[in-house]
Short mmCIF file of C-alpha atoms in Angstrom, two decimals:
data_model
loop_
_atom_site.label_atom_id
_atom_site.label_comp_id
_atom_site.label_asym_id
_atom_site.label_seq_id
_atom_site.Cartn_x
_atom_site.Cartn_y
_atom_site.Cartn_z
CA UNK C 1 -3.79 -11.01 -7.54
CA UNK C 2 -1.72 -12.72 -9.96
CA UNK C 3 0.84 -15.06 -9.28
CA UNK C 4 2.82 -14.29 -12.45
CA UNK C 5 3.15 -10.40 -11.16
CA UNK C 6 6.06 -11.51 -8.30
CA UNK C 7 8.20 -13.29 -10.59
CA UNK C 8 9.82 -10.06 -11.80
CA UNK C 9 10.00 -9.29 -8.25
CA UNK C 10 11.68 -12.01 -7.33
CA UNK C 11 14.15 -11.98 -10.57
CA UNK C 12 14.94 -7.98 -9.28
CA UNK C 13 15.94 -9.97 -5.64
CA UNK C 14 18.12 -12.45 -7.37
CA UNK C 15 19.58 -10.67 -9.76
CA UNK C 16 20.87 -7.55 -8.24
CA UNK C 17 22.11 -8.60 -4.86
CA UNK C 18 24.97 -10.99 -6.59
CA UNK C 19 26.08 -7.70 -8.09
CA UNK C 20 26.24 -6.16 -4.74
CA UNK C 21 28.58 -8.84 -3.42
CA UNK C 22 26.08 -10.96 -1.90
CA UNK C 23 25.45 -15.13 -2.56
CA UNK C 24 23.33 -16.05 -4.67
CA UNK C 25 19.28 -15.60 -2.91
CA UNK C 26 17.24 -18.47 -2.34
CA UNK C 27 13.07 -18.56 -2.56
CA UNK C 28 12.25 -20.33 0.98
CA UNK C 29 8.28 -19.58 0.88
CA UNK C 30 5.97 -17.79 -0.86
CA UNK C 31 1.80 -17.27 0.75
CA UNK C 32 -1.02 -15.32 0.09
CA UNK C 33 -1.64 -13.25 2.95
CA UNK C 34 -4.78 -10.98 4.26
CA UNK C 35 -3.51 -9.27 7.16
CA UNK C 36 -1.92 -6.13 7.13
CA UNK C 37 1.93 -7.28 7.11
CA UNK C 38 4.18 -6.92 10.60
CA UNK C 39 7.02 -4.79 10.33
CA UNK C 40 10.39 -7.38 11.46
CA UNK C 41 12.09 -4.57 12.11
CA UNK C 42 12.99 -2.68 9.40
CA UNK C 43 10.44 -2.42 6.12
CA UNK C 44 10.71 -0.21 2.90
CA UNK C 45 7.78 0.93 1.61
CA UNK C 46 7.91 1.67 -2.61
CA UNK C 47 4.66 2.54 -4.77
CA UNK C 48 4.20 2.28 -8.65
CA UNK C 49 1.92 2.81 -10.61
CA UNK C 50 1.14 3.66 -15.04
CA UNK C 51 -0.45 0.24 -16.55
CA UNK C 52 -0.51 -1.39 -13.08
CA UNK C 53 -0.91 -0.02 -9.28
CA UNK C 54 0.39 -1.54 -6.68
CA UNK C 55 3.15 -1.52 -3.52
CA UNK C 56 5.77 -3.29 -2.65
CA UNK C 57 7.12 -3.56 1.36
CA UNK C 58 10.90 -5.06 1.78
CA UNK C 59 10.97 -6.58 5.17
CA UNK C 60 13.79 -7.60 7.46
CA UNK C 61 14.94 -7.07 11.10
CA UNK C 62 17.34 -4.57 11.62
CA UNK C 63 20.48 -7.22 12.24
CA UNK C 64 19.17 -8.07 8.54
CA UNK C 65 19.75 -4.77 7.67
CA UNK C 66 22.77 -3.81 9.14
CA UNK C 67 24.59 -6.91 7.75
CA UNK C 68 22.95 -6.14 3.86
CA UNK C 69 24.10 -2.36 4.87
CA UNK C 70 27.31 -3.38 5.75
CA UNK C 71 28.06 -5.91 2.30
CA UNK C 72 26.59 -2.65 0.46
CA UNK C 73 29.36 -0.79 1.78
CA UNK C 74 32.24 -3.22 1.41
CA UNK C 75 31.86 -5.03 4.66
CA UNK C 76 32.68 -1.65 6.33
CA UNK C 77 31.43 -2.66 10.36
CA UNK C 78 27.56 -1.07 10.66
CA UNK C 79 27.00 -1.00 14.58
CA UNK C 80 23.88 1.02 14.71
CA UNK C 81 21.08 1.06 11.58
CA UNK C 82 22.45 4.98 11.24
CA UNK C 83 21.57 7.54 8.61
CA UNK C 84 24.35 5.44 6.35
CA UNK C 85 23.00 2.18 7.29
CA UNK C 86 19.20 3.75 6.41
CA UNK C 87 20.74 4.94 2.98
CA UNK C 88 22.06 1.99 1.50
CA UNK C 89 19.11 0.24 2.31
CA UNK C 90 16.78 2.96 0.71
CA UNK C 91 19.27 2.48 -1.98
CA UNK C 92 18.87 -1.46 -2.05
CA UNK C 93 14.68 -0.65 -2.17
CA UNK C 94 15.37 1.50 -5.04
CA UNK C 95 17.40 -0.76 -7.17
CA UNK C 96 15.34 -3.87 -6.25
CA UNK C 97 12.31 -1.89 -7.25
CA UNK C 98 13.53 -0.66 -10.70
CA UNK C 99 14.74 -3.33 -11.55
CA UNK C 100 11.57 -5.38 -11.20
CA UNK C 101 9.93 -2.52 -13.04
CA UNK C 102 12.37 -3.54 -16.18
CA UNK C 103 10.99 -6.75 -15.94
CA UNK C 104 7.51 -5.84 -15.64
CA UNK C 105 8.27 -3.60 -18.62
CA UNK C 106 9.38 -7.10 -20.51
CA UNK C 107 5.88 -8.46 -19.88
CA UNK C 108 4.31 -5.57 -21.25
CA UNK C 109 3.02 -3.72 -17.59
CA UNK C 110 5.15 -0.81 -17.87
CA UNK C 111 5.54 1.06 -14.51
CA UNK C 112 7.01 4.30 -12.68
CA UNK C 113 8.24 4.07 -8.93
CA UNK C 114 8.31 6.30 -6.28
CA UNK C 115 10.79 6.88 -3.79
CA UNK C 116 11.08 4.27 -1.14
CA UNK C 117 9.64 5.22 2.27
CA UNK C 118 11.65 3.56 4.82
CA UNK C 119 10.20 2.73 8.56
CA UNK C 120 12.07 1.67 11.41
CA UNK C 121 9.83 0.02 14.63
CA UNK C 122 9.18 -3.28 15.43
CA UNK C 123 5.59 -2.44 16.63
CA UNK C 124 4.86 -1.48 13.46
CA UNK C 125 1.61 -3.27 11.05
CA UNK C 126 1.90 -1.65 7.61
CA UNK C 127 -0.84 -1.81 4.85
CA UNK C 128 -0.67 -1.85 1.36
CA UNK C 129 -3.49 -3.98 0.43
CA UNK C 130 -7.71 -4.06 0.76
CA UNK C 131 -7.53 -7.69 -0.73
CA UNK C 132 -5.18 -10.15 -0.63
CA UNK C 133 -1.23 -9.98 -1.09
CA UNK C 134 1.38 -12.12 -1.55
CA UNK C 135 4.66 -12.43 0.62
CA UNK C 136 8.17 -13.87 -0.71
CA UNK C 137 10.41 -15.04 1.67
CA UNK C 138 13.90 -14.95 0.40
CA UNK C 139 17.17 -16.42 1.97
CA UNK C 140 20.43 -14.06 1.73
CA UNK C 141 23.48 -15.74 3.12
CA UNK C 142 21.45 -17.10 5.93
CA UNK C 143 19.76 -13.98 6.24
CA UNK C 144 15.42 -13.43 5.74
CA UNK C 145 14.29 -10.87 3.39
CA UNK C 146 10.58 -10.95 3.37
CA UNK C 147 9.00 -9.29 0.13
CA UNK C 148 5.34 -8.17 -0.25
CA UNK C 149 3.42 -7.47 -3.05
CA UNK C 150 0.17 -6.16 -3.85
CA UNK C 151 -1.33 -5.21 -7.13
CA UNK C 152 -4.49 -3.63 -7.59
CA UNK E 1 18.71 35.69 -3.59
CA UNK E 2 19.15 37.37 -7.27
CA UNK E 3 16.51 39.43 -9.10
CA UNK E 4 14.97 36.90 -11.59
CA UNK E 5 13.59 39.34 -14.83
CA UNK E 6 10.26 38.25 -16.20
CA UNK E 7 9.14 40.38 -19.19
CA UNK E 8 5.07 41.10 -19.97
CA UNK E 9 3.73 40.44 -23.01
CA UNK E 10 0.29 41.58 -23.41
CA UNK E 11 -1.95 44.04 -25.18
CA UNK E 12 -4.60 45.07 -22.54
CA UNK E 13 -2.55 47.74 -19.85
CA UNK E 14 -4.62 46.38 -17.09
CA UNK E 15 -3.53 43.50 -17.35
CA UNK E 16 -0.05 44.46 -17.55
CA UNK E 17 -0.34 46.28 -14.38
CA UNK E 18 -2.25 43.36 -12.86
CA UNK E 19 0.62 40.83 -13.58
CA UNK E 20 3.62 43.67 -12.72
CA UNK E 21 1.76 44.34 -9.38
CA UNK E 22 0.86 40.49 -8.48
CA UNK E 23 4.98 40.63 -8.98
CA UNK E 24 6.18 43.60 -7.05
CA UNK E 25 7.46 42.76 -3.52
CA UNK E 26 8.59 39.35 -4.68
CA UNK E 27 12.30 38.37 -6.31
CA UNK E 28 10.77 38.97 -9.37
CA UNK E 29 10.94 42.05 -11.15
CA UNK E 30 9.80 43.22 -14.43
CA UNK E 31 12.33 44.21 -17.37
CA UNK E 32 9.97 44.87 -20.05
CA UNK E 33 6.58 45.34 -21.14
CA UNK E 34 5.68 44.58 -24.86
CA UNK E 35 1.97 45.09 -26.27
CA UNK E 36 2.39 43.23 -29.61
CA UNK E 37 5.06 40.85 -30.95
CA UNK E 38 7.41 42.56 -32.90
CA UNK E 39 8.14 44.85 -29.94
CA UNK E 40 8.28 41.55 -27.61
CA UNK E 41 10.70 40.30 -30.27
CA UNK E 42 12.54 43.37 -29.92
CA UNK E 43 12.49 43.52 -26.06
CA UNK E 44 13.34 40.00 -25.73
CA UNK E 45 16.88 40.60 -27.55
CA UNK E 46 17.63 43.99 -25.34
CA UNK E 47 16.79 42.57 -21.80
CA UNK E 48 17.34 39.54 -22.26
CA UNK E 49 14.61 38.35 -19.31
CA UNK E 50 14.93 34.76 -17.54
CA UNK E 51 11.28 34.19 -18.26
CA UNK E 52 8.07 35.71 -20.34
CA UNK E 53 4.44 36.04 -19.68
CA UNK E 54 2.53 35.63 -23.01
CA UNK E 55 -1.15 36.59 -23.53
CA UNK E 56 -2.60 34.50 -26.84
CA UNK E 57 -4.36 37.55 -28.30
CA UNK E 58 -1.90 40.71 -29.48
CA UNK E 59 -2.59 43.03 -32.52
CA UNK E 60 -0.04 41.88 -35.04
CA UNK E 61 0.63 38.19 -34.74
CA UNK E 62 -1.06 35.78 -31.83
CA UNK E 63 1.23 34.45 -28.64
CA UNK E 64 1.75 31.42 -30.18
CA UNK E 65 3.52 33.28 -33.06
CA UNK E 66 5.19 35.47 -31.03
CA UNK E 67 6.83 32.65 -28.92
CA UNK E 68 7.85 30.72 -31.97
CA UNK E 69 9.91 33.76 -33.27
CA UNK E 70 11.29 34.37 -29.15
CA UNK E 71 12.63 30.80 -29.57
CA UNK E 72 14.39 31.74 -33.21
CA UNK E 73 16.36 34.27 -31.29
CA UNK E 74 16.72 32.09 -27.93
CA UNK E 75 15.80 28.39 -27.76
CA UNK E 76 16.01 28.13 -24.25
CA UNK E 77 13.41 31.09 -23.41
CA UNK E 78 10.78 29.96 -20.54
CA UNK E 79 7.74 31.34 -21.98
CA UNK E 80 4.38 30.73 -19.89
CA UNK E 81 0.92 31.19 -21.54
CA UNK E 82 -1.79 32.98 -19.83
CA UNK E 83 -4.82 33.63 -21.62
CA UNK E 84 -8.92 33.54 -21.10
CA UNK E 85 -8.72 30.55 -23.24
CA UNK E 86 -7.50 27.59 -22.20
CA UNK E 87 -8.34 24.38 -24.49
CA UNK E 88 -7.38 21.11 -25.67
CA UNK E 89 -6.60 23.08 -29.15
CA UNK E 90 -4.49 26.07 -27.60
CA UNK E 91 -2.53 23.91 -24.95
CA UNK E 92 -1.05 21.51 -28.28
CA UNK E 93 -0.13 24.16 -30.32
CA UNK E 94 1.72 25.77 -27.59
CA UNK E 95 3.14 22.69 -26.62
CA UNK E 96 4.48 22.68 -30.39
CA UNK E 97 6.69 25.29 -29.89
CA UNK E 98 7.81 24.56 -26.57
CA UNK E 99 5.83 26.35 -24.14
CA UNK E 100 5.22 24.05 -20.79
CA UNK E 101 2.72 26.30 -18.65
CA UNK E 102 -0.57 27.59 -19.66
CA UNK E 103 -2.73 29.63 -16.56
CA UNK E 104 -5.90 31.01 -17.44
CA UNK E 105 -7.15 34.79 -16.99
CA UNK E 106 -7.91 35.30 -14.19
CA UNK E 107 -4.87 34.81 -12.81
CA UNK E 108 -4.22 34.48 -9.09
CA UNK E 109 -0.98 36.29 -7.45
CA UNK E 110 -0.25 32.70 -6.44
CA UNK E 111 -0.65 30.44 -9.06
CA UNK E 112 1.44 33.26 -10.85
CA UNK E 113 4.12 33.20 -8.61
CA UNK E 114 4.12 29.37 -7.80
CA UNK E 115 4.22 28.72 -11.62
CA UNK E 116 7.50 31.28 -12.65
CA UNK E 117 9.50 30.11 -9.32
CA UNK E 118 9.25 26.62 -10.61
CA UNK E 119 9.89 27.46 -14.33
CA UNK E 120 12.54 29.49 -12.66
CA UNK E 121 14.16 26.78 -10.11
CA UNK E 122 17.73 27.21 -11.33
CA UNK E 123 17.82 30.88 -10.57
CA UNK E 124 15.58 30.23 -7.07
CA UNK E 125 17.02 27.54 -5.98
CA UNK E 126 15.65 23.87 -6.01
CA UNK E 127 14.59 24.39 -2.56
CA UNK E 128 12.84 27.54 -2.36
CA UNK E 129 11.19 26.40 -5.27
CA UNK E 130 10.10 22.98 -3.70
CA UNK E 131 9.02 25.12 -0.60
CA UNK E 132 7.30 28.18 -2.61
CA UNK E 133 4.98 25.88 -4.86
CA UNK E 134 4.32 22.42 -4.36
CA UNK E 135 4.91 22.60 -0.35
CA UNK E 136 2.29 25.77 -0.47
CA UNK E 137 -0.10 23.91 -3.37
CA UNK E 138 0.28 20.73 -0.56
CA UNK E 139 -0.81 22.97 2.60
CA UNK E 140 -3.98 24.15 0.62
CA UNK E 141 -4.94 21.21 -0.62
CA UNK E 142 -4.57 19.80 3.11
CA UNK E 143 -6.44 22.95 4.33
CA UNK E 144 -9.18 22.44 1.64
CA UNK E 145 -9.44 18.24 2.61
CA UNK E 146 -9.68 18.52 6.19
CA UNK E 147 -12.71 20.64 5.57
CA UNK E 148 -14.72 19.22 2.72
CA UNK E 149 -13.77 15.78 4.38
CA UNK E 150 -13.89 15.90 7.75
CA UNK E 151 -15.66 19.18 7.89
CA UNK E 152 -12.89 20.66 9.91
CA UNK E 153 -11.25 24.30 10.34
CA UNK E 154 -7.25 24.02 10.61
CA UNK E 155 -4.65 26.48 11.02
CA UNK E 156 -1.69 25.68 8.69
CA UNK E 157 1.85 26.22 9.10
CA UNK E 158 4.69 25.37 7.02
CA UNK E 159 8.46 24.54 8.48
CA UNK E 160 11.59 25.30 6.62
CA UNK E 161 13.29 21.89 4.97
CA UNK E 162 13.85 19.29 7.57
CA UNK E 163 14.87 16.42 6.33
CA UNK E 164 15.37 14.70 9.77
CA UNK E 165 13.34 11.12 10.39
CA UNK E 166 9.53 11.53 11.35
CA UNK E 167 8.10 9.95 14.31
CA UNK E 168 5.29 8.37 14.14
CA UNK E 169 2.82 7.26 17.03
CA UNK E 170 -0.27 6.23 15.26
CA UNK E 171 -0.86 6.21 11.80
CA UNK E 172 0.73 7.35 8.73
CA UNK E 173 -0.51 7.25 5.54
CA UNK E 174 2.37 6.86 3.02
CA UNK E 175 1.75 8.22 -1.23
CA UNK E 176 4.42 7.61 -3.78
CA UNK E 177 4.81 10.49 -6.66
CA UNK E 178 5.87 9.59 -9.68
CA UNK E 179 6.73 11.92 -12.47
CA UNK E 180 9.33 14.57 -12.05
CA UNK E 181 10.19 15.36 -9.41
CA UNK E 182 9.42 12.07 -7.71
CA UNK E 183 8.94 11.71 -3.92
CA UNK E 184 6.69 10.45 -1.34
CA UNK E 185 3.84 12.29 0.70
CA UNK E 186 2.82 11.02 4.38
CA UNK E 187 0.28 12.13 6.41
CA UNK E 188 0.41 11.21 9.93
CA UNK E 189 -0.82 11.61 13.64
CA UNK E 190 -1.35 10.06 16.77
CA UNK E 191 -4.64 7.48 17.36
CA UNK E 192 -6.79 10.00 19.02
CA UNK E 193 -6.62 12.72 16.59
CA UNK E 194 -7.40 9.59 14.48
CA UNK E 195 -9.91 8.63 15.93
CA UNK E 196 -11.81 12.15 16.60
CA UNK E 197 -11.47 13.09 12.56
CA UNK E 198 -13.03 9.61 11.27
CA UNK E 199 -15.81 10.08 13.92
CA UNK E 200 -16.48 13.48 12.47
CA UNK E 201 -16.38 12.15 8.79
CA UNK E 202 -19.01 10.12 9.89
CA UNK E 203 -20.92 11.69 11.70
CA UNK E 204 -20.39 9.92 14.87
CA UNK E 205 -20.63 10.59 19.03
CA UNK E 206 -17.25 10.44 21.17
CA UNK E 207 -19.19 7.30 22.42
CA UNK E 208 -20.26 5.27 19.19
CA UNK E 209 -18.32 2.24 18.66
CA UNK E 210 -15.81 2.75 15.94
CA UNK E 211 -13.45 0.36 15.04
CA UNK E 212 -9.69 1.02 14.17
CA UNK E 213 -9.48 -0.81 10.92
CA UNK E 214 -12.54 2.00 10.16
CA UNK E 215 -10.83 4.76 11.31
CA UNK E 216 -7.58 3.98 9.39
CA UNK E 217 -9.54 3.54 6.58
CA UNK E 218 -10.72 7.27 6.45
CA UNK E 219 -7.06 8.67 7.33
CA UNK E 220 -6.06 6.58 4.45
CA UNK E 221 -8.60 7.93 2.23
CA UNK E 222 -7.88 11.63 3.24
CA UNK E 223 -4.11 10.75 2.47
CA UNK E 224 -5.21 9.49 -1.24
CA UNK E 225 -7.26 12.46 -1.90
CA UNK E 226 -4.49 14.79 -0.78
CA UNK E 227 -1.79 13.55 -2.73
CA UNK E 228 -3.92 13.33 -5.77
CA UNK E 229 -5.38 16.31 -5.57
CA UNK E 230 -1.65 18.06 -4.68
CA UNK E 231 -0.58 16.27 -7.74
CA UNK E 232 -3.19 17.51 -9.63
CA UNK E 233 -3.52 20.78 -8.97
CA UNK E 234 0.85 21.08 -9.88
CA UNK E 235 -0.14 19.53 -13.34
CA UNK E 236 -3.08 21.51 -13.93
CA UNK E 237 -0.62 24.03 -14.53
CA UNK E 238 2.84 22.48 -15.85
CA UNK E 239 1.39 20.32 -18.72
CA UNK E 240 4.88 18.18 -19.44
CA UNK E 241 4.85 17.18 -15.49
CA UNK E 242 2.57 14.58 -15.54
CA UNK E 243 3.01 13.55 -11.66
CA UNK E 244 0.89 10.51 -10.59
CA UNK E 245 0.79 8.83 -7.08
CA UNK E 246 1.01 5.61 -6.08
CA UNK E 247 -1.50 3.48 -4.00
CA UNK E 248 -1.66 4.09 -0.52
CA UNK E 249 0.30 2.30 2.19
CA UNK E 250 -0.67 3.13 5.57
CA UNK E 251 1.46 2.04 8.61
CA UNK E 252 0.17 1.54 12.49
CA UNK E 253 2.11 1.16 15.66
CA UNK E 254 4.08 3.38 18.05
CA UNK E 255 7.07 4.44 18.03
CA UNK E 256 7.67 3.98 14.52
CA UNK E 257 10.76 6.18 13.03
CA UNK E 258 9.84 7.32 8.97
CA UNK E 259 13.41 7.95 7.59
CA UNK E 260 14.49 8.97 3.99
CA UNK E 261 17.93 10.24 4.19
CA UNK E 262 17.56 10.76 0.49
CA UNK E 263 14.85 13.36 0.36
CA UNK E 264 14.23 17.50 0.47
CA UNK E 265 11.46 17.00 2.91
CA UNK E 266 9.27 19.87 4.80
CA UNK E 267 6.67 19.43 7.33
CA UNK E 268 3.37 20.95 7.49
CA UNK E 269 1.31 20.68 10.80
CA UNK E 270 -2.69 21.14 10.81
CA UNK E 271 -3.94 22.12 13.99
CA UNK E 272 -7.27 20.84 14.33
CA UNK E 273 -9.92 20.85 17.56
CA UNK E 274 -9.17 16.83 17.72
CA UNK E 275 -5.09 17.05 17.72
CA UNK E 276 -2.33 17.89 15.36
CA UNK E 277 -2.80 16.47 12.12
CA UNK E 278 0.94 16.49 10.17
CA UNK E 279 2.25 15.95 6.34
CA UNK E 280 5.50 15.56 5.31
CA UNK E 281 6.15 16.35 1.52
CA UNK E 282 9.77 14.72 0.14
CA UNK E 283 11.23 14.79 -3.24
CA UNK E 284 14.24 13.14 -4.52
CA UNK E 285 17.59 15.15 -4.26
CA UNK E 286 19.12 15.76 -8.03
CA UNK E 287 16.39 15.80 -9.83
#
């Protein structure tokens, strides 16, 4: 796969959450992987698909996710990854997502997304990939985002 | 539910009848019958129906006419061609002047049905309509898989709209849709319905050695055929849908909870002689 392809991916990450009231995102790794990836917790699943196919998984544990759920929502106290909790991060998945697409779309691989499919479970292995992939590892006010790609 | 009117357009009676008695004992009823354009014309301003049937073939002027001067009097009319013809040719020219849906004589009662409900949805109801054709085209297809696939008999049912979290123990085999409307289908079930399916697909004893990585690898496969044939059957029919699916992403573990607080989801369980085999068909609210 590519290595230029994650660059609008990561560009989506570090664009949008500053607009959402979070710190600027820092890379912190980036691997080609083989394995089918480990849910941490939490993981968003969203397809695409028109000049290139492809997934891409959002992965975090679910303290990750309440605290991005709870900036979302104006710092508003998440206890428990709820329904709301599970919305704004859908929400996040979709956002991240489209915008990546618009930046895809700049480098001439225009693509459509699906909705995001969100799975909660820590024993959880998801697929998205026969070949290789390649995992981002992003750093959100101390926080780990971990984003995987795979393009056919 | 209200009456939704759907007026017949068509020179042959029997085929009149055919389409007014596919339609009887359903929410749609018939307001008119017109065997040649200028009475459809006429028809069309008295009744005012929510939707029209148009054959391609009538006496005075041909369907595509006929819908052209339909649209003079109302723009927004939902016209939907059905015709013994069905070609590259015909389907642009109606496209021209605005028709969407093309079905080919013959006709089944429900491709008929599935095809005005969704040209329809504002008088149905988004949900019904979600329910009534691409949940029903979805169970088929399903049906149809497990059997050519697998080589399995299933008995189908269909649950009203749930759009509570799915739990998974197992696999599940996740497809984006693209298109309009967009949403996600996932097929799922425990490891040994798994495992009994992908031994059948291949032929296999209870006692051969499969692997799991193999036997994910067929659910995953049934899951892509599914959704693409779903899809494609939908736009087979509604040529301006133009609904694709995404790659596949297939997640294993137990006790996994699928959530998407943001879909109109329904579940469809297969019962199968290995175990339950289940979809769940979402699609974006507001679309």
């Amino acid at each position: 796969m590519d290595v230029k392809l994650v660059n609008p991916f990561i560009d989506a990450f570090t664009t949008v959450l500053p607009q959402m009231g979070f710190s600027e995102p820092k890379r912190t790794g980036m691997s080609v992987k083989e394995q089918n990836a480990k849910s941490l917790g939490v993981a968003v699943i969203v397809g695409f698909t028109k000049e290139i196919r492809g997934s891409v998984v959002y992965n975090m544990t679910e303290e990750t996710a309440k605290f991005i759920a709870s900036t979302m929502m104006m710092g508003m106290p998440v206890a428990a990854f709820d329904e709301m909790a599970q919305s704004a991060i859908s929400e996040m998945s979709n956002m991240l997502t489209a915008n990546a697409a618009t930046n895809l779309t700049a480098l001439g691989l225009e693509v459509d997304i699906s909705t995001p499919s969100l799975t909660v479970g820590a024993d959880c292995q998801i697929k998205i990939s026969n070949e290789q992939y390649l995992t981002i590892l992003m750093d959100v006010d101390g926080h780990q985002v971990e984003i995987d790609v795979a393009v056919q | 539910m209200e009456k939704v009117k759907v007026m017949v357009v068509d020179d042959s009676r029997i085929s009149r009848m055919m389409v007014s008695s596919m339609l009887a004992k359903t929410n749609f009823e018939i307001c008119a019958m017109a065997e040649n354009c200028s009475q459809a014309v006429a028809l069309y301003a008295k009744t005012k129906p929510d939707v029209v049937t148009m054959d391609m073939n009538l006496p005075d002027e041909d369907g595509i006419e006929c819908t052209s001067r339909i649209h003079a009097i109302d723009p927004k009319a939902k016209i939907v061609m059905i015709s013994a013809m069905k070609d590259a040719k015909l389907i642009m020219r109606g496209r021209m002047v605005g028709i969407s849906a093309f079905l080919q004589k013959p006709v089944s009662t429900n491709e008929l049905i599935d095809t005005l409900m969704i040209m329809c949805k504002d008088n149905v109801g988004t949900v019904a309509t979600y329910r009534e054709s691409y949940v029903t085209t979805f169970a088929k297809v399903l049906q149809q898989t497990l059997m050519q696939v697998f080589g399995v008999q299933s008995e189908i049912e269909i649950a009203q709209e749930d759009s509570s979290v799915l739990k998974v123990d197992g696999v599940a085999v996740v497809v984006g849709i693209v298109g309009e409307p967009k949403g996600r289908v996932a097929l799922y079930m425990d490891a040994d319905t798994m495992f009994g399916l992908s031994r059948a697909m291949l032929g296999m004893d209870a006692d051969e050695e499969l692997s799991s990585d193999e036997a994910e690898a067929a659910i995953e496969e049934a899951g892509n055929i599914i959704a693409g044939r779903g899809v494609s059957s939908v736009n087979d029919v509604f040529k301006d849908r133009e609904m694709r699916v995404t790659p596949p992403g297939t997640i294993v573990g137990s006790d996994i909870v699928l959530s998407n607080p943001d879909l109109i989801a329904f579940n469809i369980k297969a019962k199968t002689l290995y175990g339950d085999v289940f979809m769940n068909i979402g699609f974006a609210r507001g679309v």
